[in-house]
CSV table of C-alpha atoms in Angstrom, one decimal:
chain,number,residue,atom,x,y,z
Q,1,UNK,CA,-1.9,0.4,30.2
Q,2,UNK,CA,-1.4,1.1,26.3
Q,3,UNK,CA,-5.5,1.2,26.3
Q,4,UNK,CA,-5.0,4.6,27.9
Q,5,UNK,CA,-3.1,6.0,25.2
Q,6,UNK,CA,-4.9,6.9,22.4
Q,7,UNK,CA,-3.4,8.7,19.5
Q,8,UNK,CA,-4.9,11.8,17.4
Q,9,UNK,CA,-4.8,12.7,13.7
Q,10,UNK,CA,-5.7,16.5,13.6
Q,11,UNK,CA,-6.6,18.1,9.9
Q,12,UNK,CA,-7.6,21.0,11.9
Q,13,UNK,CA,-6.4,23.3,13.3
Q,14,UNK,CA,-2.9,22.7,11.2
Q,15,UNK,CA,-0.8,25.0,9.0
Q,16,UNK,CA,-0.1,25.4,5.5
Q,17,UNK,CA,3.5,25.8,4.6
Q,18,UNK,CA,3.4,29.8,4.9
Q,19,UNK,CA,2.0,29.1,8.3
Q,20,UNK,CA,-1.7,30.1,8.0
Q,21,UNK,CA,-4.3,28.4,10.0
Q,22,UNK,CA,-6.2,25.6,7.7
Q,23,UNK,CA,-8.0,22.1,7.6
Q,24,UNK,CA,-6.9,20.1,5.3
Q,25,UNK,CA,-7.6,16.9,3.3
Q,26,UNK,CA,-7.8,13.5,5.1
Q,27,UNK,CA,-5.2,10.9,3.2
Q,28,UNK,CA,-6.8,7.4,3.0
Q,29,UNK,CA,-3.1,6.3,4.1
Q,30,UNK,CA,-2.9,7.8,6.7
Q,31,UNK,CA,-6.0,6.3,8.4
Q,32,UNK,CA,-5.0,2.9,7.6
Q,33,UNK,CA,-1.3,3.0,9.0
Q,34,UNK,CA,-2.4,4.9,11.6
Q,35,UNK,CA,-4.9,2.7,12.6
Q,36,UNK,CA,-2.5,-0.4,11.6
Q,37,UNK,CA,0.4,0.8,14.0
Q,38,UNK,CA,-2.3,1.3,17.0
Q,39,UNK,CA,-3.3,-2.3,16.4
Q,40,UNK,CA,0.0,-3.4,16.8
Q,41,UNK,CA,1.1,-1.4,19.8
Q,42,UNK,CA,-2.4,-2.1,21.7
Q,43,UNK,CA,-4.0,0.9,21.6
Q,44,UNK,CA,-7.7,1.0,21.6
Q,45,UNK,CA,-8.2,4.1,20.0
Q,46,UNK,CA,-7.3,6.4,16.9
Q,47,UNK,CA,-9.2,9.4,16.7
Q,48,UNK,CA,-9.3,11.1,13.0
Q,49,UNK,CA,-10.2,14.8,13.7
Q,50,UNK,CA,-11.7,16.8,10.5
Q,51,UNK,CA,-14.8,19.5,11.4
Q,52,UNK,CA,-15.7,18.9,7.6
Q,53,UNK,CA,-18.7,17.4,7.4
Q,54,UNK,CA,-18.3,15.8,3.8
Q,55,UNK,CA,-14.9,14.7,5.0
Q,56,UNK,CA,-16.3,13.0,8.1
Q,57,UNK,CA,-18.7,11.3,5.8
Q,58,UNK,CA,-16.1,10.2,3.5
Q,59,UNK,CA,-14.0,8.6,6.1
Q,60,UNK,CA,-17.1,6.8,7.8
Q,61,UNK,CA,-17.7,4.7,4.4
Q,62,UNK,CA,-14.1,3.9,3.7
Q,63,UNK,CA,-13.5,2.8,7.3
Q,64,UNK,CA,-17.1,1.1,7.3
Q,65,UNK,CA,-15.9,-0.7,4.0
Q,66,UNK,CA,-13.1,-2.3,5.9
Q,67,UNK,CA,-14.9,-3.0,9.7
Q,68,UNK,CA,-18.8,-3.8,8.5
Q,69,UNK,CA,-18.4,-4.6,4.5
Q,70,UNK,CA,-16.5,-6.5,2.1
Q,71,UNK,CA,-13.1,-5.6,3.7
Q,72,UNK,CA,-13.5,-7.3,6.5
Q,73,UNK,CA,-14.2,-10.1,5.1
Q,74,UNK,CA,-11.9,-9.9,2.4
Q,75,UNK,CA,-8.9,-8.7,5.0
Q,76,UNK,CA,-10.1,-9.1,8.7
Q,77,UNK,CA,-6.7,-7.9,9.7
Q,78,UNK,CA,-7.9,-4.8,8.0
Q,79,UNK,CA,-11.1,-4.7,10.0
Q,80,UNK,CA,-8.9,-5.5,13.6
Q,81,UNK,CA,-6.7,-2.2,12.8
Q,82,UNK,CA,-9.6,0.1,11.4
Q,83,UNK,CA,-12.4,-0.9,14.1
Q,84,UNK,CA,-10.5,1.7,16.6
Q,85,UNK,CA,-10.7,4.4,14.4
Q,86,UNK,CA,-13.2,7.5,15.7
Q,87,UNK,CA,-14.0,10.2,13.4
Q,88,UNK,CA,-14.6,13.4,15.6
Q,89,UNK,CA,-14.8,17.3,14.6
Q,90,UNK,CA,-12.3,19.0,16.9
Q,91,UNK,CA,-9.2,18.2,19.4
Q,92,UNK,CA,-11.7,19.5,22.3
Q,93,UNK,CA,-14.0,16.4,20.7
Q,94,UNK,CA,-10.8,14.1,21.2
Q,95,UNK,CA,-10.7,15.1,24.7
Q,96,UNK,CA,-14.3,14.6,25.7
Q,97,UNK,CA,-14.7,11.0,23.7
Q,98,UNK,CA,-11.3,10.2,26.1
Q,99,UNK,CA,-12.8,11.5,29.3
Q,100,UNK,CA,-16.3,9.2,28.6
Q,101,UNK,CA,-14.0,6.1,27.5
Q,102,UNK,CA,-11.2,6.1,30.3
Q,103,UNK,CA,-13.4,8.0,33.0
Q,104,UNK,CA,-10.6,10.8,33.7
Q,105,UNK,CA,-9.7,13.7,31.5
Q,106,UNK,CA,-6.5,12.9,29.4
Q,107,UNK,CA,-3.2,15.1,29.0
Q,108,UNK,CA,-2.5,16.1,25.5
Q,109,UNK,CA,0.8,15.6,23.8
Q,110,UNK,CA,1.5,17.3,20.8
Q,111,UNK,CA,4.1,16.6,18.1
Q,112,UNK,CA,6.4,18.6,16.1
Q,113,UNK,CA,8.9,18.5,14.0
Q,114,UNK,CA,10.3,21.8,15.0
Q,115,UNK,CA,9.0,22.6,18.5
Q,116,UNK,CA,8.9,25.9,19.5
Q,117,UNK,CA,9.3,25.5,23.1
Q,118,UNK,CA,10.3,23.5,25.7
Q,119,UNK,CA,10.1,19.1,24.8
Q,120,UNK,CA,9.8,16.2,26.7
Q,121,UNK,CA,12.1,13.0,25.8
Q,122,UNK,CA,11.0,9.6,25.0
Q,123,UNK,CA,12.2,8.2,28.2
Q,124,UNK,CA,10.1,10.8,30.1
Q,125,UNK,CA,7.1,10.1,27.9
Q,126,UNK,CA,7.9,6.1,29.0
Q,127,UNK,CA,7.3,6.8,32.6
Q,128,UNK,CA,4.8,9.0,32.2
Q,129,UNK,CA,2.7,6.5,30.6
Q,130,UNK,CA,3.0,4.6,34.0
Q,131,UNK,CA,1.1,6.9,36.2
Q,132,UNK,CA,-2.6,5.7,34.9
Q,133,UNK,CA,-3.6,9.1,33.5
Q,134,UNK,CA,-5.1,8.9,29.9
Q,135,UNK,CA,-3.0,10.2,27.5
Q,136,UNK,CA,-3.1,11.3,23.4
Q,137,UNK,CA,-0.7,11.8,21.6
Q,138,UNK,CA,-1.5,14.6,18.9
Q,139,UNK,CA,0.0,14.2,15.2
Q,140,UNK,CA,-0.7,17.3,13.1
Q,141,UNK,CA,-1.2,17.0,9.0
Q,142,UNK,CA,-0.2,19.4,6.6
Q,143,UNK,CA,2.8,21.7,7.9
Q,144,UNK,CA,1.7,20.8,11.2
Q,145,UNK,CA,-0.4,21.5,14.3
Q,146,UNK,CA,-1.1,25.0,14.8
Q,147,UNK,CA,0.8,27.0,17.6
Q,148,UNK,CA,-1.8,28.0,19.5
Q,149,UNK,CA,-2.8,24.0,19.8
Q,150,UNK,CA,0.5,23.6,20.7
Q,151,UNK,CA,1.1,26.1,23.6
Q,152,UNK,CA,-2.5,24.6,25.2
Q,153,UNK,CA,-1.1,21.1,25.0
Q,154,UNK,CA,0.3,19.7,28.6
Q,155,UNK,CA,3.3,18.2,26.9
Q,156,UNK,CA,5.2,18.4,23.5
Q,157,UNK,CA,7.2,15.7,22.5
Q,158,UNK,CA,11.0,15.8,21.0
Q,159,UNK,CA,11.2,15.5,17.6
Q,160,UNK,CA,12.6,12.7,15.6
Q,161,UNK,CA,16.1,13.2,14.7
Q,162,UNK,CA,18.5,11.2,12.4
Q,163,UNK,CA,22.1,11.6,12.2
Q,164,UNK,CA,22.1,14.7,10.6
Q,165,UNK,CA,19.1,17.9,10.7
Q,166,UNK,CA,16.8,16.5,8.3
Q,167,UNK,CA,13.7,16.0,9.8
Q,168,UNK,CA,10.8,15.7,7.2
Q,169,UNK,CA,8.9,12.4,8.0
Q,170,UNK,CA,5.5,11.6,6.8
Q,171,UNK,CA,2.8,11.6,9.3
Q,172,UNK,CA,2.6,8.3,8.7
Q,173,UNK,CA,6.6,7.5,9.4
Q,174,UNK,CA,6.6,9.4,12.4
Q,175,UNK,CA,3.6,8.2,14.4
Q,176,UNK,CA,5.1,4.6,13.7
Q,177,UNK,CA,8.6,5.5,15.1
Q,178,UNK,CA,7.4,7.6,17.9
Q,179,UNK,CA,4.8,4.2,18.9
Q,180,UNK,CA,7.4,2.0,18.5
Q,181,UNK,CA,9.6,4.2,20.6
Q,182,UNK,CA,7.1,4.6,23.5
Q,183,UNK,CA,5.9,1.0,23.3
Q,184,UNK,CA,7.9,-1.2,21.5
Q,185,UNK,CA,10.8,-4.1,22.5
Q,186,UNK,CA,14.1,-2.2,23.9
Q,187,UNK,CA,17.2,-4.0,23.2
R,1,UNK,CA,28.6,4.0,8.4
R,2,UNK,CA,25.2,4.4,7.4
R,3,UNK,CA,26.5,5.6,3.6
R,4,UNK,CA,27.0,2.1,3.3
R,5,UNK,CA,23.2,0.9,4.3
R,6,UNK,CA,20.7,1.0,1.6
R,7,UNK,CA,17.0,-0.1,1.1
R,8,UNK,CA,15.4,-1.6,-1.5
R,9,UNK,CA,11.3,-1.6,-2.3
R,10,UNK,CA,10.2,-4.9,-4.3
R,11,UNK,CA,7.5,-5.0,-6.3
R,12,UNK,CA,8.8,-8.1,-7.8
R,13,UNK,CA,8.8,-11.1,-6.6
R,14,UNK,CA,6.3,-10.6,-4.1
R,15,UNK,CA,3.2,-12.7,-2.9
R,16,UNK,CA,-0.2,-12.2,-3.0
R,17,UNK,CA,-2.7,-13.0,-0.6
R,18,UNK,CA,-2.8,-16.8,-1.8
R,19,UNK,CA,1.1,-17.1,-2.2
R,20,UNK,CA,1.8,-16.8,-5.8
R,21,UNK,CA,4.3,-15.0,-7.1
R,22,UNK,CA,3.4,-11.4,-8.4
R,23,UNK,CA,4.6,-7.6,-9.6
R,24,UNK,CA,3.1,-5.7,-7.3
R,25,UNK,CA,2.1,-1.8,-8.4
R,26,UNK,CA,4.6,1.0,-6.9
R,27,UNK,CA,2.3,3.0,-4.7
R,28,UNK,CA,3.1,6.6,-5.2
R,29,UNK,CA,3.7,7.2,-1.2
R,30,UNK,CA,5.8,4.4,-0.5
R,31,UNK,CA,8.5,5.9,-2.8
R,32,UNK,CA,8.0,9.3,-0.9
R,33,UNK,CA,8.0,8.0,2.9
R,34,UNK,CA,11.1,5.6,2.3
R,35,UNK,CA,12.8,8.4,0.5
R,36,UNK,CA,12.3,10.7,3.4
R,37,UNK,CA,13.1,8.2,6.1
R,38,UNK,CA,16.4,7.3,4.4
R,39,UNK,CA,16.8,10.8,3.8
R,40,UNK,CA,16.3,11.3,8.0
R,41,UNK,CA,18.6,8.7,8.9
R,42,UNK,CA,21.7,9.3,6.4
R,43,UNK,CA,21.6,6.5,3.9
R,44,UNK,CA,22.7,7.3,0.1
R,45,UNK,CA,20.3,5.1,-1.9
R,46,UNK,CA,16.8,3.8,-1.8
R,47,UNK,CA,16.0,1.3,-4.6
R,48,UNK,CA,12.5,0.8,-6.2
R,49,UNK,CA,12.7,-2.6,-7.3
R,50,UNK,CA,10.3,-3.1,-10.3
R,51,UNK,CA,10.7,-5.0,-13.7
R,52,UNK,CA,7.6,-3.1,-15.2
R,53,UNK,CA,8.8,-0.6,-18.2
R,54,UNK,CA,5.8,1.5,-17.8
R,55,UNK,CA,6.1,1.2,-14.2
R,56,UNK,CA,9.8,2.6,-14.5
R,57,UNK,CA,8.8,5.2,-16.2
R,58,UNK,CA,5.8,6.4,-14.0
R,59,UNK,CA,8.4,6.7,-11.2
R,60,UNK,CA,10.8,7.9,-13.1
R,61,UNK,CA,8.5,10.5,-13.9
R,62,UNK,CA,7.4,11.3,-10.3
R,63,UNK,CA,10.5,11.6,-9.0
R,64,UNK,CA,12.3,13.5,-11.8
R,65,UNK,CA,9.2,16.4,-10.6
R,66,UNK,CA,10.2,16.7,-7.3
R,67,UNK,CA,14.5,16.8,-7.9
R,68,UNK,CA,14.6,18.7,-11.1
R,69,UNK,CA,10.7,19.7,-11.8
R,70,UNK,CA,8.4,22.1,-10.3
R,71,UNK,CA,8.7,20.2,-6.7
R,72,UNK,CA,12.1,21.1,-6.3
R,73,UNK,CA,11.3,24.6,-6.1
R,74,UNK,CA,8.2,23.9,-4.4
R,75,UNK,CA,9.6,21.9,-1.7
R,76,UNK,CA,13.1,21.5,-1.9
R,77,UNK,CA,13.0,19.2,1.3
R,78,UNK,CA,11.1,16.6,-0.7
R,79,UNK,CA,13.9,16.8,-3.4
R,80,UNK,CA,16.5,16.3,-1.1
R,81,UNK,CA,14.8,12.8,0.1
R,82,UNK,CA,14.1,11.7,-3.6
R,83,UNK,CA,17.2,12.8,-4.8
R,84,UNK,CA,18.3,9.3,-3.5
R,85,UNK,CA,15.6,7.3,-5.1
R,86,UNK,CA,16.9,4.8,-8.4
R,87,UNK,CA,14.6,2.5,-10.0
R,88,UNK,CA,16.2,-0.9,-11.0
R,89,UNK,CA,14.4,-3.5,-12.7
R,90,UNK,CA,15.4,-6.6,-10.7
R,91,UNK,CA,17.0,-7.2,-6.7
R,92,UNK,CA,20.0,-8.7,-9.0
R,93,UNK,CA,20.3,-4.9,-10.2
R,94,UNK,CA,20.0,-3.6,-7.1
R,95,UNK,CA,23.2,-5.9,-5.8
R,96,UNK,CA,25.0,-4.6,-8.9
R,97,UNK,CA,24.4,-1.1,-8.0
R,98,UNK,CA,25.4,-1.5,-4.9
R,99,UNK,CA,28.5,-3.3,-5.8
R,100,UNK,CA,29.4,-0.4,-8.3
R,101,UNK,CA,29.0,2.5,-5.7
R,102,UNK,CA,30.7,1.1,-2.5
R,103,UNK,CA,33.0,-1.2,-4.5
R,104,UNK,CA,32.2,-4.1,-2.7
R,105,UNK,CA,29.3,-6.8,-2.9
R,106,UNK,CA,26.6,-6.4,-0.5
R,107,UNK,CA,24.7,-8.3,2.3
R,108,UNK,CA,20.9,-8.8,1.3
R,109,UNK,CA,18.6,-8.3,4.3
R,110,UNK,CA,15.3,-9.5,4.1
R,111,UNK,CA,12.6,-7.8,6.2
R,112,UNK,CA,9.3,-10.1,6.7
R,113,UNK,CA,6.4,-10.2,9.3
R,114,UNK,CA,6.3,-13.7,9.4
R,115,UNK,CA,9.9,-15.4,8.8
R,116,UNK,CA,10.0,-19.1,8.0
R,117,UNK,CA,13.6,-19.8,9.5
R,118,UNK,CA,16.1,-18.3,11.4
R,119,UNK,CA,16.2,-14.5,12.1
R,120,UNK,CA,18.3,-12.1,13.4
R,121,UNK,CA,17.5,-9.3,15.7
R,122,UNK,CA,18.3,-5.3,15.9
R,123,UNK,CA,20.8,-5.5,17.7
R,124,UNK,CA,22.8,-8.2,15.9
R,125,UNK,CA,22.2,-6.1,12.8
R,126,UNK,CA,23.3,-2.9,14.8
R,127,UNK,CA,26.8,-4.6,15.0
R,128,UNK,CA,27.0,-5.8,11.9
R,129,UNK,CA,26.7,-2.4,10.1
R,130,UNK,CA,29.6,-1.3,11.8
R,131,UNK,CA,31.9,-4.2,10.2
R,132,UNK,CA,32.6,-1.9,6.7
R,133,UNK,CA,30.2,-4.2,4.5
R,134,UNK,CA,27.5,-2.8,2.6
R,135,UNK,CA,24.5,-3.8,3.2
R,136,UNK,CA,20.6,-3.8,1.6
R,137,UNK,CA,17.6,-3.6,3.6
R,138,UNK,CA,15.0,-5.0,1.4
R,139,UNK,CA,11.2,-4.6,1.9
R,140,UNK,CA,8.6,-6.8,-0.1
R,141,UNK,CA,5.1,-5.1,-1.0
R,142,UNK,CA,1.8,-7.0,-1.3
R,143,UNK,CA,1.8,-9.7,0.9
R,144,UNK,CA,5.5,-10.0,1.3
R,145,UNK,CA,9.2,-11.1,-0.2
R,146,UNK,CA,9.0,-14.3,-2.1
R,147,UNK,CA,10.0,-17.8,0.1
R,148,UNK,CA,12.7,-18.2,-2.7
R,149,UNK,CA,14.4,-14.6,-2.1
R,150,UNK,CA,14.3,-15.2,1.5
R,151,UNK,CA,16.2,-18.3,1.2
R,152,UNK,CA,19.4,-16.7,-0.8
R,153,UNK,CA,18.9,-13.7,1.5
R,154,UNK,CA,22.4,-13.4,3.7
R,155,UNK,CA,19.7,-12.4,7.1
R,156,UNK,CA,16.1,-12.4,7.6
R,157,UNK,CA,15.2,-9.4,10.2
R,158,UNK,CA,13.3,-10.1,13.1
R,159,UNK,CA,10.0,-8.9,12.5
R,160,UNK,CA,8.5,-5.7,14.4
R,161,UNK,CA,6.4,-7.2,17.3
R,162,UNK,CA,4.2,-5.1,19.6
R,163,UNK,CA,2.8,-6.4,22.8
R,164,UNK,CA,0.7,-8.8,21.1
R,165,UNK,CA,0.3,-11.4,18.5
R,166,UNK,CA,-1.2,-8.6,15.7
R,167,UNK,CA,2.0,-7.7,13.1
R,168,UNK,CA,0.2,-6.3,9.5
R,169,UNK,CA,1.8,-3.1,9.4
R,170,UNK,CA,2.4,-1.1,6.1
R,171,UNK,CA,5.3,-1.4,4.7
R,172,UNK,CA,5.6,2.3,4.9
R,173,UNK,CA,5.3,1.8,8.7
R,174,UNK,CA,7.7,-1.0,8.9
R,175,UNK,CA,10.6,1.0,7.2
R,176,UNK,CA,10.1,3.8,9.1
R,177,UNK,CA,10.4,1.6,13.1
R,178,UNK,CA,13.5,-0.4,11.6
R,179,UNK,CA,15.4,2.7,10.2
R,180,UNK,CA,14.9,3.6,13.8
R,181,UNK,CA,15.6,1.0,15.7
R,182,UNK,CA,19.1,0.5,13.5
R,183,UNK,CA,20.3,3.9,13.3
R,184,UNK,CA,18.2,6.3,15.7
R,185,UNK,CA,18.9,7.0,18.9
R,186,UNK,CA,18.6,5.0,21.9
R,187,UNK,CA,17.6,6.4,25.4
């Protein structure tokens, strides 16, 4: 099942603090952390989305260091995680890549700290993940995914909420919690 | 309840790749991510543990930037998270600080990817957290907490396990998942 779920980390189209649509810079540790979480929960693919060619090259070199370079020998567990990272130029390219890999177009599930409209909860998404369709969980960087992408997503996942109203997790922490809620042991 | 649970991020005593006991360098993003997770789940204190005076000063400046400096104006949500960070020189100092804050000595709960002995599971720890005793969840950096600290801890928490044997999460991801399992909504 889990090989039909992928995650995408979007650096475009995302919002800045003022709600403008921007392209954010890729954070090295985001790539490592999301790849390690994906490996832990059995996902085959982590798509790092940026349209900037120099960022694509930079992240490509970083990943290659751990997958085929010195890092692969120094820390094979890091290789196991990072070998599932793919760098693509857009969320449309994520959809195409998943369609090629899985033989069917994926449903796109947006995540947001403050979703503008209706959401599905974790139990609902756990249930959907058993239906055989490929799904992509999309995480935004900076101040979150653009409203226009949110509107075109097939689903928006409920935000992670603690006991109070505060909701300002890093994308690294949010992705870890969400994958654990969807795929981790329930006790 | 949650104000009797704290977290400690230990940079000493931890292991390097070869099992030697070392002091690791503090990673800026660890401090941010753990503070934001702690704020989200209602914890009052995050103890950053390092015996190195220059590291204590550096992290003190970093935290002050967000709590009382320019960062507090730029991003008040970051201030809300980082104002719960305290920098202390040892795990013994964490115990003393919690004892002062809560009026009773805490139980120390170690976390580990590969615990050497008996562990408690998440349901057991959720139950313990209701008993009125202060608890400190201790996270190790580098290759994990020293075996000698693990032996003196009151409890060791079960590792996070996905569907396979891979278990190599960042401390940022592990702390997020563990707090969500202990204090997040269960559906």
